[in-house]
mmCIF file with all atom_site columns, C-alpha atoms in Angstrom:
data_model
loop_
_atom_site.group_PDB
_atom_site.id
_atom_site.type_symbol
_atom_site.label_atom_id
_atom_site.label_alt_id
_atom_site.label_comp_id
_atom_site.label_asym_id
_atom_site.label_entity_id
_atom_site.label_seq_id
_atom_site.pdbx_PDB_ins_code
_atom_site.Cartn_x
_atom_site.Cartn_y
_atom_site.Cartn_z
_atom_site.occupancy
_atom_site.B_iso_or_equiv
_atom_site.pdbx_formal_charge
_atom_site.auth_seq_id
_atom_site.auth_comp_id
_atom_site.auth_asym_id
_atom_site.auth_atom_id
_atom_site.pdbx_PDB_model_num
ATOM 1   C CA . UNK T 1 1   ? 0.000   0.000  0.000  1.00 0.00 ? 1   UNK T CA 1
ATOM 2   C CA . UNK T 1 2   ? 0.962   3.666  0.010  1.00 0.00 ? 2   UNK T CA 1
ATOM 3   C CA . UNK T 1 3   ? 3.455   4.935  2.600  1.00 0.00 ? 3   UNK T CA 1
ATOM 4   C CA . UNK T 1 4   ? 5.077   8.252  3.462  1.00 0.00 ? 4   UNK T CA 1
ATOM 5   C CA . UNK T 1 5   ? 7.741   9.015  6.056  1.00 0.00 ? 5   UNK T CA 1
ATOM 6   C CA . UNK T 1 6   ? 8.609   12.221 7.843  1.00 0.00 ? 6   UNK T CA 1
ATOM 7   C CA . UNK T 1 7   ? 10.693  13.285 10.820 1.00 0.00 ? 7   UNK T CA 1
ATOM 8   C CA . UNK T 1 8   ? 9.021   15.721 13.215 1.00 0.00 ? 8   UNK T CA 1
ATOM 9   C CA . UNK T 1 9   ? 10.686  17.891 15.847 1.00 0.00 ? 9   UNK T CA 1
ATOM 10  C CA . UNK T 1 10  ? 8.216   18.330 18.684 1.00 0.00 ? 10  UNK T CA 1
ATOM 11  C CA . UNK T 1 11  ? 8.732   21.725 20.290 1.00 0.00 ? 11  UNK T CA 1
ATOM 12  C CA . UNK T 1 12  ? 7.223   23.126 23.472 1.00 0.00 ? 12  UNK T CA 1
ATOM 13  C CA . UNK T 1 13  ? 5.774   25.962 21.368 1.00 0.00 ? 13  UNK T CA 1
ATOM 14  C CA . UNK T 1 14  ? 4.073   23.513 18.983 1.00 0.00 ? 14  UNK T CA 1
ATOM 15  C CA . UNK T 1 15  ? 2.568   21.573 21.892 1.00 0.00 ? 15  UNK T CA 1
ATOM 16  C CA . UNK T 1 16  ? 1.442   24.797 23.603 1.00 0.00 ? 16  UNK T CA 1
ATOM 17  C CA . UNK T 1 17  ? -0.144  26.153 20.422 1.00 0.00 ? 17  UNK T CA 1
ATOM 18  C CA . UNK T 1 18  ? -1.987  22.890 19.784 1.00 0.00 ? 18  UNK T CA 1
ATOM 19  C CA . UNK T 1 19  ? -3.171  22.596 23.410 1.00 0.00 ? 19  UNK T CA 1
ATOM 20  C CA . UNK T 1 20  ? -4.502  26.164 23.299 1.00 0.00 ? 20  UNK T CA 1
ATOM 21  C CA . UNK T 1 21  ? -6.264  25.519 19.981 1.00 0.00 ? 21  UNK T CA 1
ATOM 22  C CA . UNK T 1 22  ? -8.269  22.671 21.527 1.00 0.00 ? 22  UNK T CA 1
ATOM 23  C CA . UNK T 1 23  ? -8.546  24.359 24.931 1.00 0.00 ? 23  UNK T CA 1
ATOM 24  C CA . UNK T 1 24  ? -6.635  21.544 26.657 1.00 0.00 ? 24  UNK T CA 1
ATOM 25  C CA . UNK T 1 25  ? -4.617  22.165 29.808 1.00 0.00 ? 25  UNK T CA 1
ATOM 26  C CA . UNK T 1 26  ? -0.843  21.808 29.492 1.00 0.00 ? 26  UNK T CA 1
ATOM 27  C CA . UNK T 1 27  ? 0.603   18.838 31.324 1.00 0.00 ? 27  UNK T CA 1
ATOM 28  C CA . UNK T 1 28  ? 4.193   18.015 32.218 1.00 0.00 ? 28  UNK T CA 1
ATOM 29  C CA . UNK T 1 29  ? 6.341   15.147 33.472 1.00 0.00 ? 29  UNK T CA 1
ATOM 30  C CA . UNK T 1 30  ? 9.518   16.091 35.346 1.00 0.00 ? 30  UNK T CA 1
ATOM 31  C CA . UNK T 1 31  ? 9.175   19.630 33.969 1.00 0.00 ? 31  UNK T CA 1
ATOM 32  C CA . UNK T 1 32  ? 8.839   18.498 30.334 1.00 0.00 ? 32  UNK T CA 1
ATOM 33  C CA . UNK T 1 33  ? 5.665   19.518 28.479 1.00 0.00 ? 33  UNK T CA 1
ATOM 34  C CA . UNK T 1 34  ? 3.535   16.598 27.231 1.00 0.00 ? 34  UNK T CA 1
ATOM 35  C CA . UNK T 1 35  ? 1.522   16.755 24.004 1.00 0.00 ? 35  UNK T CA 1
ATOM 36  C CA . UNK T 1 36  ? -2.248  16.297 24.239 1.00 0.00 ? 36  UNK T CA 1
ATOM 37  C CA . UNK T 1 37  ? -3.268  12.764 23.224 1.00 0.00 ? 37  UNK T CA 1
ATOM 38  C CA . UNK T 1 38  ? -4.906  13.906 19.981 1.00 0.00 ? 38  UNK T CA 1
ATOM 39  C CA . UNK T 1 39  ? -1.935  15.926 18.694 1.00 0.00 ? 39  UNK T CA 1
ATOM 40  C CA . UNK T 1 40  ? -0.767  13.289 16.162 1.00 0.00 ? 40  UNK T CA 1
ATOM 41  C CA . UNK T 1 41  ? -3.755  14.174 13.967 1.00 0.00 ? 41  UNK T CA 1
ATOM 42  C CA . UNK T 1 42  ? -1.995  17.409 12.989 1.00 0.00 ? 42  UNK T CA 1
ATOM 43  C CA . UNK T 1 43  ? 1.203   15.530 12.108 1.00 0.00 ? 43  UNK T CA 1
ATOM 44  C CA . UNK T 1 44  ? -0.513  14.743 8.791  1.00 0.00 ? 44  UNK T CA 1
ATOM 45  C CA . UNK T 1 45  ? 0.116   18.367 7.717  1.00 0.00 ? 45  UNK T CA 1
ATOM 46  C CA . UNK T 1 46  ? 3.857   17.625 7.479  1.00 0.00 ? 46  UNK T CA 1
ATOM 47  C CA . UNK T 1 47  ? 3.386   14.741 5.045  1.00 0.00 ? 47  UNK T CA 1
ATOM 48  C CA . UNK T 1 48  ? 3.130   14.789 1.284  1.00 0.00 ? 48  UNK T CA 1
ATOM 49  C CA . UNK T 1 49  ? 0.213   12.368 0.821  1.00 0.00 ? 49  UNK T CA 1
ATOM 50  C CA . UNK T 1 50  ? -0.005  11.702 -2.917 1.00 0.00 ? 50  UNK T CA 1
ATOM 51  C CA . UNK T 1 51  ? -2.791  9.124  -2.646 1.00 0.00 ? 51  UNK T CA 1
ATOM 52  C CA . UNK T 1 52  ? -5.263  11.596 -1.108 1.00 0.00 ? 52  UNK T CA 1
ATOM 53  C CA . UNK T 1 53  ? -6.850  14.167 -3.383 1.00 0.00 ? 53  UNK T CA 1
ATOM 54  C CA . UNK T 1 54  ? -7.324  17.070 -1.008 1.00 0.00 ? 54  UNK T CA 1
ATOM 55  C CA . UNK T 1 55  ? -9.343  18.997 -3.612 1.00 0.00 ? 55  UNK T CA 1
ATOM 56  C CA . UNK T 1 56  ? -12.395 16.822 -2.901 1.00 0.00 ? 56  UNK T CA 1
ATOM 57  C CA . UNK T 1 57  ? -14.424 16.676 0.326  1.00 0.00 ? 57  UNK T CA 1
ATOM 58  C CA . UNK T 1 58  ? -13.562 14.053 2.936  1.00 0.00 ? 58  UNK T CA 1
ATOM 59  C CA . UNK T 1 59  ? -15.558 12.991 5.968  1.00 0.00 ? 59  UNK T CA 1
ATOM 60  C CA . UNK T 1 60  ? -13.644 12.168 9.124  1.00 0.00 ? 60  UNK T CA 1
ATOM 61  C CA . UNK T 1 61  ? -14.706 8.701  10.253 1.00 0.00 ? 61  UNK T CA 1
ATOM 62  C CA . UNK T 1 62  ? -13.100 7.155  13.298 1.00 0.00 ? 62  UNK T CA 1
ATOM 63  C CA . UNK T 1 63  ? -9.823  7.743  15.056 1.00 0.00 ? 63  UNK T CA 1
ATOM 64  C CA . UNK T 1 64  ? -7.942  5.746  17.683 1.00 0.00 ? 64  UNK T CA 1
ATOM 65  C CA . UNK T 1 65  ? -4.674  6.453  19.484 1.00 0.00 ? 65  UNK T CA 1
ATOM 66  C CA . UNK T 1 66  ? -2.521  3.860  21.214 1.00 0.00 ? 66  UNK T CA 1
ATOM 67  C CA . UNK T 1 67  ? 0.393   5.147  23.285 1.00 0.00 ? 67  UNK T CA 1
ATOM 68  C CA . UNK T 1 68  ? 3.442   3.327  24.624 1.00 0.00 ? 68  UNK T CA 1
ATOM 69  C CA . UNK T 1 69  ? 4.849   6.576  26.049 1.00 0.00 ? 69  UNK T CA 1
ATOM 70  C CA . UNK T 1 70  ? 3.845   10.253 26.012 1.00 0.00 ? 70  UNK T CA 1
ATOM 71  C CA . UNK T 1 71  ? 5.016   12.663 23.334 1.00 0.00 ? 71  UNK T CA 1
ATOM 72  C CA . UNK T 1 72  ? 7.303   15.133 25.101 1.00 0.00 ? 72  UNK T CA 1
ATOM 73  C CA . UNK T 1 73  ? 8.688   18.487 23.965 1.00 0.00 ? 73  UNK T CA 1
ATOM 74  C CA . UNK T 1 74  ? 12.157  18.064 22.504 1.00 0.00 ? 74  UNK T CA 1
ATOM 75  C CA . UNK T 1 75  ? 11.517  14.681 20.898 1.00 0.00 ? 75  UNK T CA 1
ATOM 76  C CA . UNK T 1 76  ? 12.405  14.123 17.258 1.00 0.00 ? 76  UNK T CA 1
ATOM 77  C CA . UNK T 1 77  ? 9.886   11.560 16.049 1.00 0.00 ? 77  UNK T CA 1
ATOM 78  C CA . UNK T 1 78  ? 10.368  9.263  13.084 1.00 0.00 ? 78  UNK T CA 1
ATOM 79  C CA . UNK T 1 79  ? 6.865   8.870  11.679 1.00 0.00 ? 79  UNK T CA 1
ATOM 80  C CA . UNK T 1 80  ? 5.364   6.764  8.932  1.00 0.00 ? 80  UNK T CA 1
ATOM 81  C CA . UNK T 1 81  ? 1.872   7.268  7.539  1.00 0.00 ? 81  UNK T CA 1
ATOM 82  C CA . UNK T 1 82  ? 0.445   4.320  5.608  1.00 0.00 ? 82  UNK T CA 1
ATOM 83  C CA . UNK T 1 83  ? -2.781  3.671  3.771  1.00 0.00 ? 83  UNK T CA 1
ATOM 84  C CA . UNK T 1 84  ? -3.571  0.259  5.229  1.00 0.00 ? 84  UNK T CA 1
ATOM 85  C CA . UNK T 1 85  ? -7.033  -0.484 3.842  1.00 0.00 ? 85  UNK T CA 1
ATOM 86  C CA . UNK T 1 86  ? -9.496  0.749  1.224  1.00 0.00 ? 86  UNK T CA 1
ATOM 87  C CA . UNK T 1 87  ? -13.036 -0.545 1.641  1.00 0.00 ? 87  UNK T CA 1
ATOM 88  C CA . UNK T 1 88  ? -16.204 0.153  -0.350 1.00 0.00 ? 88  UNK T CA 1
ATOM 89  C CA . UNK T 1 89  ? -19.581 0.284  1.385  1.00 0.00 ? 89  UNK T CA 1
ATOM 90  C CA . UNK T 1 90  ? -23.055 1.537  0.639  1.00 0.00 ? 90  UNK T CA 1
ATOM 91  C CA . UNK T 1 91  ? -24.500 4.087  3.030  1.00 0.00 ? 91  UNK T CA 1
ATOM 92  C CA . UNK T 1 92  ? -27.618 6.221  3.230  1.00 0.00 ? 92  UNK T CA 1
ATOM 93  C CA . UNK T 1 93  ? -25.951 8.782  0.923  1.00 0.00 ? 93  UNK T CA 1
ATOM 94  C CA . UNK T 1 94  ? -24.892 6.173  -1.631 1.00 0.00 ? 94  UNK T CA 1
ATOM 95  C CA . UNK T 1 95  ? -21.517 4.614  -2.301 1.00 0.00 ? 95  UNK T CA 1
ATOM 96  C CA . UNK T 1 96  ? -18.805 5.244  0.290  1.00 0.00 ? 96  UNK T CA 1
ATOM 97  C CA . UNK T 1 97  ? -15.100 4.475  0.190  1.00 0.00 ? 97  UNK T CA 1
ATOM 98  C CA . UNK T 1 98  ? -13.365 4.143  3.555  1.00 0.00 ? 98  UNK T CA 1
ATOM 99  C CA . UNK T 1 99  ? -9.621  4.824  3.643  1.00 0.00 ? 99  UNK T CA 1
ATOM 100 C CA . UNK T 1 100 ? -7.929  3.477  6.771  1.00 0.00 ? 100 UNK T CA 1
ATOM 101 C CA . UNK T 1 101 ? -4.602  5.103  7.626  1.00 0.00 ? 101 UNK T CA 1
ATOM 102 C CA . UNK T 1 102 ? -2.083  4.139  10.271 1.00 0.00 ? 102 UNK T CA 1
ATOM 103 C CA . UNK T 1 103 ? 0.408   6.662  11.624 1.00 0.00 ? 103 UNK T CA 1
ATOM 104 C CA . UNK T 1 104 ? 3.307   5.159  13.586 1.00 0.00 ? 104 UNK T CA 1
ATOM 105 C CA . UNK T 1 105 ? 5.783   7.404  15.426 1.00 0.00 ? 105 UNK T CA 1
ATOM 106 C CA . UNK T 1 106 ? 8.962   6.289  17.180 1.00 0.00 ? 106 UNK T CA 1
ATOM 107 C CA . UNK T 1 107 ? 11.593  8.078  19.229 1.00 0.00 ? 107 UNK T CA 1
ATOM 108 C CA . UNK T 1 108 ? 15.146  6.705  19.186 1.00 0.00 ? 108 UNK T CA 1
ATOM 109 C CA . UNK T 1 109 ? 13.762  3.456  17.774 1.00 0.00 ? 109 UNK T CA 1
ATOM 110 C CA . UNK T 1 110 ? 11.128  3.025  20.491 1.00 0.00 ? 110 UNK T CA 1
ATOM 111 C CA . UNK T 1 111 ? 7.459   3.066  19.489 1.00 0.00 ? 111 UNK T CA 1
ATOM 112 C CA . UNK T 1 112 ? 5.674   6.056  21.011 1.00 0.00 ? 112 UNK T CA 1
ATOM 113 C CA . UNK T 1 113 ? 2.262   6.193  19.362 1.00 0.00 ? 113 UNK T CA 1
ATOM 114 C CA . UNK T 1 114 ? 0.139   4.438  16.775 1.00 0.00 ? 114 UNK T CA 1
ATOM 115 C CA . UNK T 1 115 ? -2.854  6.359  15.450 1.00 0.00 ? 115 UNK T CA 1
ATOM 116 C CA . UNK T 1 116 ? -5.479  4.856  13.169 1.00 0.00 ? 116 UNK T CA 1
ATOM 117 C CA . UNK T 1 117 ? -7.730  7.219  11.211 1.00 0.00 ? 117 UNK T CA 1
ATOM 118 C CA . UNK T 1 118 ? -10.548 6.441  8.787  1.00 0.00 ? 118 UNK T CA 1
ATOM 119 C CA . UNK T 1 119 ? -11.379 9.029  6.125  1.00 0.00 ? 119 UNK T CA 1
ATOM 120 C CA . UNK T 1 120 ? -14.530 8.610  4.022  1.00 0.00 ? 120 UNK T CA 1
ATOM 121 C CA . UNK T 1 121 ? -15.262 9.676  0.453  1.00 0.00 ? 121 UNK T CA 1
ATOM 122 C CA . UNK T 1 122 ? -18.836 9.821  -0.765 1.00 0.00 ? 122 UNK T CA 1
ATOM 123 C CA . UNK T 1 123 ? -19.182 8.469  -4.303 1.00 0.00 ? 123 UNK T CA 1
ATOM 124 C CA . UNK T 1 124 ? -17.650 5.579  -6.178 1.00 0.00 ? 124 UNK T CA 1
ATOM 125 C CA . UNK T 1 125 ? -14.216 7.031  -6.967 1.00 0.00 ? 125 UNK T CA 1
ATOM 126 C CA . UNK T 1 126 ? -11.131 5.258  -5.603 1.00 0.00 ? 126 UNK T CA 1
ATOM 127 C CA . UNK T 1 127 ? -7.994  7.383  -5.487 1.00 0.00 ? 127 UNK T CA 1
#
């Protein structure tokens, strides 16, 4: 399937800006700022995702996060975004195509977070 990789430097400013945008309180461990649990959803902005046509409307389906450790300011994460499944269904609005993506981020070789996101296209087109 389709895959893209990107390295992300997680700064305290980035975490603070994201936390403020979702009105989440800042948290810290041993004085280090921790990213809110949903922050990996914005990591997508750093990726070139050639298999997604962003000129058409998408519906956000489901999203799940699984953490082995918190994301902490100062980390440089090695992330890979993969299209792991494409599934056609029929819904009340007609044909739907569900695109399941898995984002995996590691720090110094250790898995930090896995995030699974389903995006939905209405219609019968498959990208």
